[in-house]
Amino acid sequence: PALAKLQMEAGDVGITCQKLGEVEVMADAGVADDILLTYNILGEAKTERLAALIKRLKRMAVVLDNETVARGLSDAGARHGVDIRFLIECDTGFGRNGVQSPQAALDLARETMRLPHMQFEGLMTFPTAKPEQRQWLERALQLLNGAGIPAPVVSGGGSPALKGVGDFPMLTEYRAGTYIYNDVMQVTAGAATWDDCAMTVRATVVSRPTEDRAILDAGSKVMTYEQYYAKGFGRIVEYPDAQVAGFSEEHGMVDLSASARKPKVGEVVSVIPNHCCVVTNMMDEIYGVRNGEVETVFPVAARGKVR
């Protein structure tokens, strides 16, 4: 929550969470009174928690992409006498959650608005990067406008695509998250430089079985197997020509064949992860370092809040 508070103090107007547990942590910490939950909420146990959060926050909105979710939310709203603000999640090409066409967005908005306690606010998608995604949103907004349905919120997102936000004039808000740390993925996408990467995993070289192989004490329990467009599984700051070639749970295997300099056993190195979001969720604490000194320690209070 401390880092979210810093962003709010810098001018953010709200935050986004993917899980109810994360929202609860942020609400308890008083981070923001405007929170968007960008995930389908299913089951009475979860909708009960959602209703409680809606009563606590000035503005709480959710997304949905199907009628089953909509009906469950409506039922919770009726039980607690609260209105559920919702956005239609749109799959504009990423192949994840979301309605599959602009017409489907209109149809679901209409159907859900007929349910009691459901308040339509607009559209949400991820990411917003390509012309065809802009065209998708433009068409959906045309259909909604033609049906007389206002869409005051059009929510886009994705840190790598933020530089092209000007190509999406219909957006009323943007959800950028990874930018606070940056990582190999961001650099590979051209959205950051190595100097912009604030998160590193401090790992120790525990073995040098061969001339061209080193073993780190940071494996898949610390790092991530996600690659996106990256080569390898992280960048070692002190040895940029080395390649983190793979992991087992407690071991990080480093290929040193292309590196003229090679680390010694016992040496501590800094590894920029491919995807900082996953690494954050595996840590209890994040150490804030300035000029080589630990200045503060941030507890990761939302770690493991996956329900």
Coordinates of C-alpha atoms in Angstrom, one line a residue:
P1 CA 0.0 0.0 0.0
A2 CA 2.9 2.4 0.7
L3 CA 3.9 2.5 -3.0
A4 CA 0.2 3.0 -4.1
K5 CA 0.0 5.9 -1.6
L6 CA 3.1 7.5 -3.2
Q7 CA 1.4 7.3 -6.6
M8 CA -1.8 8.9 -5.3
E9 CA 0.2 11.7 -3.7
A10 CA 1.9 12.2 -7.1
G11 CA -1.5 12.8 -8.8
D12 CA -3.2 9.5 -9.4
V13 CA -7.0 9.6 -9.0
G14 CA -7.6 6.0 -8.3
I15 CA -6.1 2.5 -8.3
T16 CA -6.8 -0.8 -10.1
C17 CA -6.8 -4.2 -8.4
Q18 CA -7.3 -7.7 -9.9
K19 CA -8.5 -9.5 -6.7
L20 CA -10.9 -8.7 -3.9
G21 CA -8.2 -9.4 -1.4
E22 CA -6.0 -6.7 -2.9
V23 CA -8.9 -4.3 -2.8
E24 CA -9.4 -5.1 0.9
V25 CA -5.7 -4.4 1.7
M26 CA -5.8 -1.1 -0.2
A27 CA -9.1 0.0 1.5
D28 CA -7.8 -0.9 4.9
A29 CA -4.7 1.2 4.3
G30 CA -6.8 4.1 3.1
V31 CA -4.9 4.3 -0.2
A32 CA -7.8 5.5 -2.4
D33 CA -11.5 6.0 -2.3
D34 CA -11.8 5.2 -6.0
I35 CA -10.9 1.5 -6.9
L36 CA -11.6 -0.5 -10.1
L37 CA -11.6 -4.2 -9.8
T38 CA -10.8 -5.6 -13.2
Y39 CA -11.8 -9.2 -12.8
N40 CA -15.0 -11.2 -13.0
I41 CA -16.4 -11.8 -9.5
L42 CA -18.3 -15.1 -9.1
G43 CA -19.9 -16.8 -6.1
E44 CA -21.8 -15.4 -3.1
A45 CA -18.8 -15.5 -0.8
K46 CA -17.0 -13.0 -3.0
T47 CA -20.0 -10.9 -3.9
E48 CA -20.7 -10.5 -0.2
R49 CA -17.2 -9.1 0.3
L50 CA -17.6 -6.8 -2.7
A51 CA -20.8 -5.4 -1.3
A52 CA -19.1 -4.6 1.9
L53 CA -16.3 -2.8 0.0
I54 CA -18.8 -0.8 -2.0
K55 CA -20.3 0.5 1.3
R56 CA -16.8 1.6 2.5
L57 CA -15.5 3.3 -0.6
K58 CA -16.7 6.5 -2.3
R59 CA -16.5 4.8 -5.7
M60 CA -16.0 1.1 -6.3
A61 CA -16.4 -0.4 -9.8
V62 CA -16.1 -3.8 -11.3
V63 CA -15.9 -5.3 -14.8
L64 CA -17.8 -8.2 -16.3
D65 CA -18.1 -10.0 -19.6
N66 CA -21.0 -12.4 -19.2
E67 CA -24.5 -12.6 -17.8
T68 CA -23.7 -15.1 -15.1
V69 CA -21.4 -12.6 -13.4
A70 CA -23.9 -9.9 -14.0
R71 CA -26.7 -11.8 -12.2
G72 CA -24.6 -12.7 -9.3
L73 CA -23.6 -9.0 -8.8
S74 CA -27.2 -7.9 -9.2
D75 CA -28.3 -10.4 -6.5
A76 CA -25.7 -9.1 -4.1
G77 CA -26.8 -5.5 -4.8
A78 CA -30.3 -6.5 -3.9
R79 CA -29.3 -8.2 -0.7
H80 CA -27.4 -5.2 0.5
G81 CA -29.3 -2.4 -1.1
V82 CA -26.3 -1.1 -3.0
D83 CA -25.8 -0.3 -6.7
I84 CA -23.0 -2.0 -8.5
R85 CA -21.0 0.2 -10.9
F86 CA -19.8 -1.9 -13.8
L87 CA -17.8 -1.7 -17.0
I88 CA -18.0 -4.2 -19.9
E89 CA -14.7 -5.9 -20.4
C90 CA -13.8 -6.0 -24.1
D91 CA -11.4 -8.4 -25.8
T92 CA -10.0 -6.1 -28.4
G93 CA -7.4 -8.6 -29.5
F94 CA -5.4 -9.9 -26.5
G95 CA -7.3 -13.2 -26.3
R96 CA -8.1 -13.1 -22.6
N97 CA -11.3 -12.1 -20.8
G98 CA -13.8 -9.9 -22.6
V99 CA -16.8 -9.8 -25.0
Q100 CA -15.8 -10.7 -28.5
S101 CA -17.3 -7.9 -30.6
P102 CA -18.6 -4.3 -30.3
Q103 CA -22.2 -5.7 -30.8
A104 CA -21.7 -8.1 -27.9
A105 CA -20.6 -5.2 -25.7
L106 CA -23.8 -3.4 -26.5
D107 CA -25.9 -6.5 -26.0
L108 CA -24.4 -7.3 -22.6
A109 CA -24.7 -3.7 -21.5
R110 CA -28.4 -3.7 -22.4
E111 CA -29.1 -7.0 -20.6
T112 CA -27.2 -6.1 -17.5
M113 CA -28.8 -2.6 -17.2
R114 CA -32.2 -4.4 -17.0
L115 CA -31.1 -6.1 -13.8
P116 CA -31.8 -4.4 -10.5
H117 CA -28.9 -2.5 -8.8
M118 CA -26.6 -2.6 -11.9
Q119 CA -25.2 0.8 -13.0
F120 CA -23.4 0.8 -16.4
E121 CA -20.4 3.1 -16.5
G122 CA -18.6 2.2 -19.7
L123 CA -16.0 -0.1 -21.3
M124 CA -12.6 -1.5 -20.2
T125 CA -9.9 -3.3 -22.3
F126 CA -6.3 -4.4 -22.1
P127 CA -4.0 -3.5 -23.7
T128 CA -4.6 -0.4 -25.9
A129 CA -1.8 -0.5 -28.4
K130 CA -3.0 -1.3 -32.0
P131 CA -5.1 0.5 -34.6
E132 CA -7.6 -2.4 -34.7
Q133 CA -8.1 -2.0 -31.0
R134 CA -8.9 1.6 -31.4
Q135 CA -11.4 0.8 -34.2
W136 CA -13.0 -1.8 -31.9
L137 CA -13.6 0.7 -29.2
E138 CA -14.8 3.3 -31.7
R139 CA -17.4 1.0 -33.1
A140 CA -18.6 -0.1 -29.6
L141 CA -19.0 3.5 -28.6
Q142 CA -20.9 4.2 -31.8
L143 CA -23.3 1.4 -31.1
L144 CA -23.8 2.5 -27.5
N145 CA -24.4 6.1 -28.5
G146 CA -26.9 4.9 -31.2
A147 CA -28.7 3.0 -28.5
G148 CA -28.8 6.1 -26.3
I149 CA -26.5 4.5 -23.6
P150 CA -23.9 6.9 -22.2
A151 CA -20.5 5.4 -21.6
P152 CA -18.7 8.0 -19.3
V153 CA -15.7 5.7 -18.7
V154 CA -13.5 4.1 -21.3
S155 CA -10.6 2.5 -19.5
G156 CA -7.4 1.5 -21.3
G157 CA -4.2 0.0 -19.9
G158 CA -0.8 -1.5 -20.2
S159 CA 2.5 0.1 -19.3
P160 CA 4.2 -0.8 -22.6
A161 CA 1.4 0.9 -24.6
L162 CA 1.3 4.0 -22.6
K163 CA 3.5 6.0 -25.0
G164 CA 0.8 5.5 -27.7
V165 CA -2.1 6.7 -25.5
G166 CA -2.6 9.7 -27.8
D167 CA -3.8 7.3 -30.5
F168 CA -6.8 6.5 -28.3
P169 CA -8.7 9.8 -27.8
M170 CA -11.8 8.0 -26.4
L171 CA -10.0 6.9 -23.3
T172 CA -11.0 8.6 -20.1
E173 CA -8.6 6.8 -17.8
Y174 CA -5.4 4.7 -18.2
R175 CA -4.3 1.8 -16.0
A176 CA -0.5 1.6 -15.9
G177 CA 1.1 -0.6 -13.3
T178 CA 4.4 -2.1 -14.2
Y179 CA 5.9 1.3 -14.9
I180 CA 6.5 1.9 -11.1
Y181 CA 9.4 -0.7 -11.2
N182 CA 9.9 -1.5 -14.9
D183 CA 11.5 -4.8 -16.0
V184 CA 13.0 -6.7 -18.9
M185 CA 9.6 -6.9 -20.6
Q186 CA 9.3 -3.1 -20.5
V187 CA 12.8 -2.6 -21.9
T188 CA 12.3 -5.1 -24.6
A189 CA 9.1 -3.4 -25.6
G190 CA 10.9 -0.1 -25.8
A191 CA 8.9 1.4 -22.9
A192 CA 11.9 1.8 -20.6
T193 CA 15.7 1.7 -20.4
W194 CA 17.8 -0.4 -18.1
D195 CA 18.4 2.7 -16.0
D196 CA 14.7 3.0 -15.5
C197 CA 14.4 -0.5 -13.9
A198 CA 14.0 0.1 -10.1
M199 CA 13.4 -3.5 -9.1
T200 CA 16.3 -6.0 -8.8
V201 CA 16.5 -9.3 -7.1
R202 CA 19.7 -9.6 -5.0
A203 CA 21.0 -13.2 -5.5
T204 CA 24.1 -15.0 -4.5
V205 CA 26.3 -17.1 -6.7
V206 CA 26.3 -20.4 -4.8
S207 CA 28.1 -22.6 -7.3
R208 CA 30.3 -22.6 -10.4
P209 CA 30.0 -26.2 -11.6
T210 CA 31.7 -25.4 -14.9
E211 CA 33.6 -22.5 -16.5
D212 CA 30.5 -21.4 -18.3
R213 CA 27.8 -22.0 -15.7
A214 CA 26.9 -20.3 -12.5
I215 CA 24.1 -21.1 -10.1
L216 CA 22.1 -18.5 -8.2
D217 CA 20.1 -19.0 -5.1
A218 CA 17.1 -17.4 -6.8
G219 CA 15.0 -19.9 -8.7
S220 CA 11.3 -20.1 -9.8
K221 CA 10.1 -19.4 -6.2
V222 CA 11.6 -16.0 -6.6
M223 CA 11.8 -15.2 -10.3
T224 CA 9.4 -15.9 -13.2
Y225 CA 9.4 -18.1 -16.3
E226 CA 7.5 -15.5 -18.3
Q227 CA 9.5 -14.4 -21.4
Y228 CA 7.3 -12.4 -23.7
Y229 CA 9.9 -11.0 -26.2
A230 CA 12.9 -11.4 -23.9
K231 CA 15.8 -13.8 -24.3
G232 CA 16.4 -15.7 -21.1
F233 CA 14.8 -15.2 -17.8
G234 CA 16.3 -12.0 -16.4
R235 CA 19.3 -9.6 -16.8
I236 CA 22.2 -9.6 -14.5
V237 CA 23.2 -6.0 -14.0
E238 CA 26.9 -6.7 -13.2
Y239 CA 27.2 -9.3 -16.1
P240 CA 25.0 -8.1 -18.9
D241 CA 26.4 -10.6 -21.4
A242 CA 25.6 -13.5 -19.1
Q243 CA 22.2 -15.1 -19.6
V244 CA 19.8 -16.5 -17.0
A245 CA 19.1 -19.7 -18.9
G246 CA 16.5 -21.4 -16.6
F247 CA 15.3 -22.2 -13.2
S248 CA 14.4 -25.0 -10.8
E249 CA 12.6 -24.1 -7.7
E250 CA 15.6 -22.9 -5.7
H251 CA 18.2 -22.6 -8.4
G252 CA 18.9 -20.1 -11.2
M253 CA 21.1 -21.4 -13.9
V254 CA 23.3 -18.8 -15.6
D255 CA 25.0 -19.3 -19.0
L256 CA 28.3 -17.5 -18.9
S257 CA 29.6 -18.6 -22.3
A258 CA 29.2 -15.1 -23.9
S259 CA 30.5 -13.2 -20.8
A260 CA 34.2 -12.3 -20.8
R261 CA 33.9 -11.6 -17.0
K262 CA 32.6 -14.4 -14.8
P263 CA 31.3 -14.1 -11.2
K264 CA 32.9 -16.0 -8.3
V265 CA 31.2 -18.2 -5.7
G266 CA 29.9 -16.0 -2.9
E267 CA 29.4 -12.9 -5.2
V268 CA 26.1 -11.1 -4.8
V269 CA 24.5 -9.9 -8.1
S270 CA 21.5 -7.9 -9.1
V271 CA 19.0 -9.5 -11.4
I272 CA 16.3 -7.5 -13.2
P273 CA 13.4 -9.8 -13.6
N274 CA 11.5 -10.4 -16.8
H275 CA 8.2 -9.5 -15.1
C276 CA 8.3 -7.5 -11.9
C277 CA 4.6 -8.0 -11.1
V278 CA 5.0 -11.8 -10.4
V279 CA 8.2 -11.3 -8.4
T280 CA 6.5 -8.7 -6.1
N281 CA 3.8 -11.3 -5.2
M282 CA 6.5 -13.7 -4.1
M283 CA 8.2 -11.4 -1.7
D284 CA 7.3 -10.4 1.9
E285 CA 9.3 -7.2 1.8
I286 CA 10.8 -4.8 -0.7
Y287 CA 13.9 -2.9 0.3
G288 CA 14.2 0.8 -0.7
V289 CA 17.8 1.5 -1.4
R290 CA 19.4 4.9 -2.1
N291 CA 23.1 5.5 -2.7
G292 CA 23.9 1.9 -1.6
E293 CA 22.1 2.2 1.7
V294 CA 18.8 0.6 2.7
E295 CA 16.5 3.6 3.4
T296 CA 13.2 1.9 4.0
V297 CA 11.5 -1.4 4.0
F298 CA 8.1 -1.8 2.4
P299 CA 6.0 -4.8 3.5
V300 CA 4.1 -6.5 0.6
A301 CA 0.8 -6.6 2.4
A302 CA -1.2 -7.8 -0.6
R303 CA 1.1 -10.7 -1.2
G304 CA -0.9 -13.9 -1.8
K305 CA -4.3 -12.1 -1.8
V306 CA -5.5 -14.2 -4.7
R307 CA -9.1 -14.7 -3.6

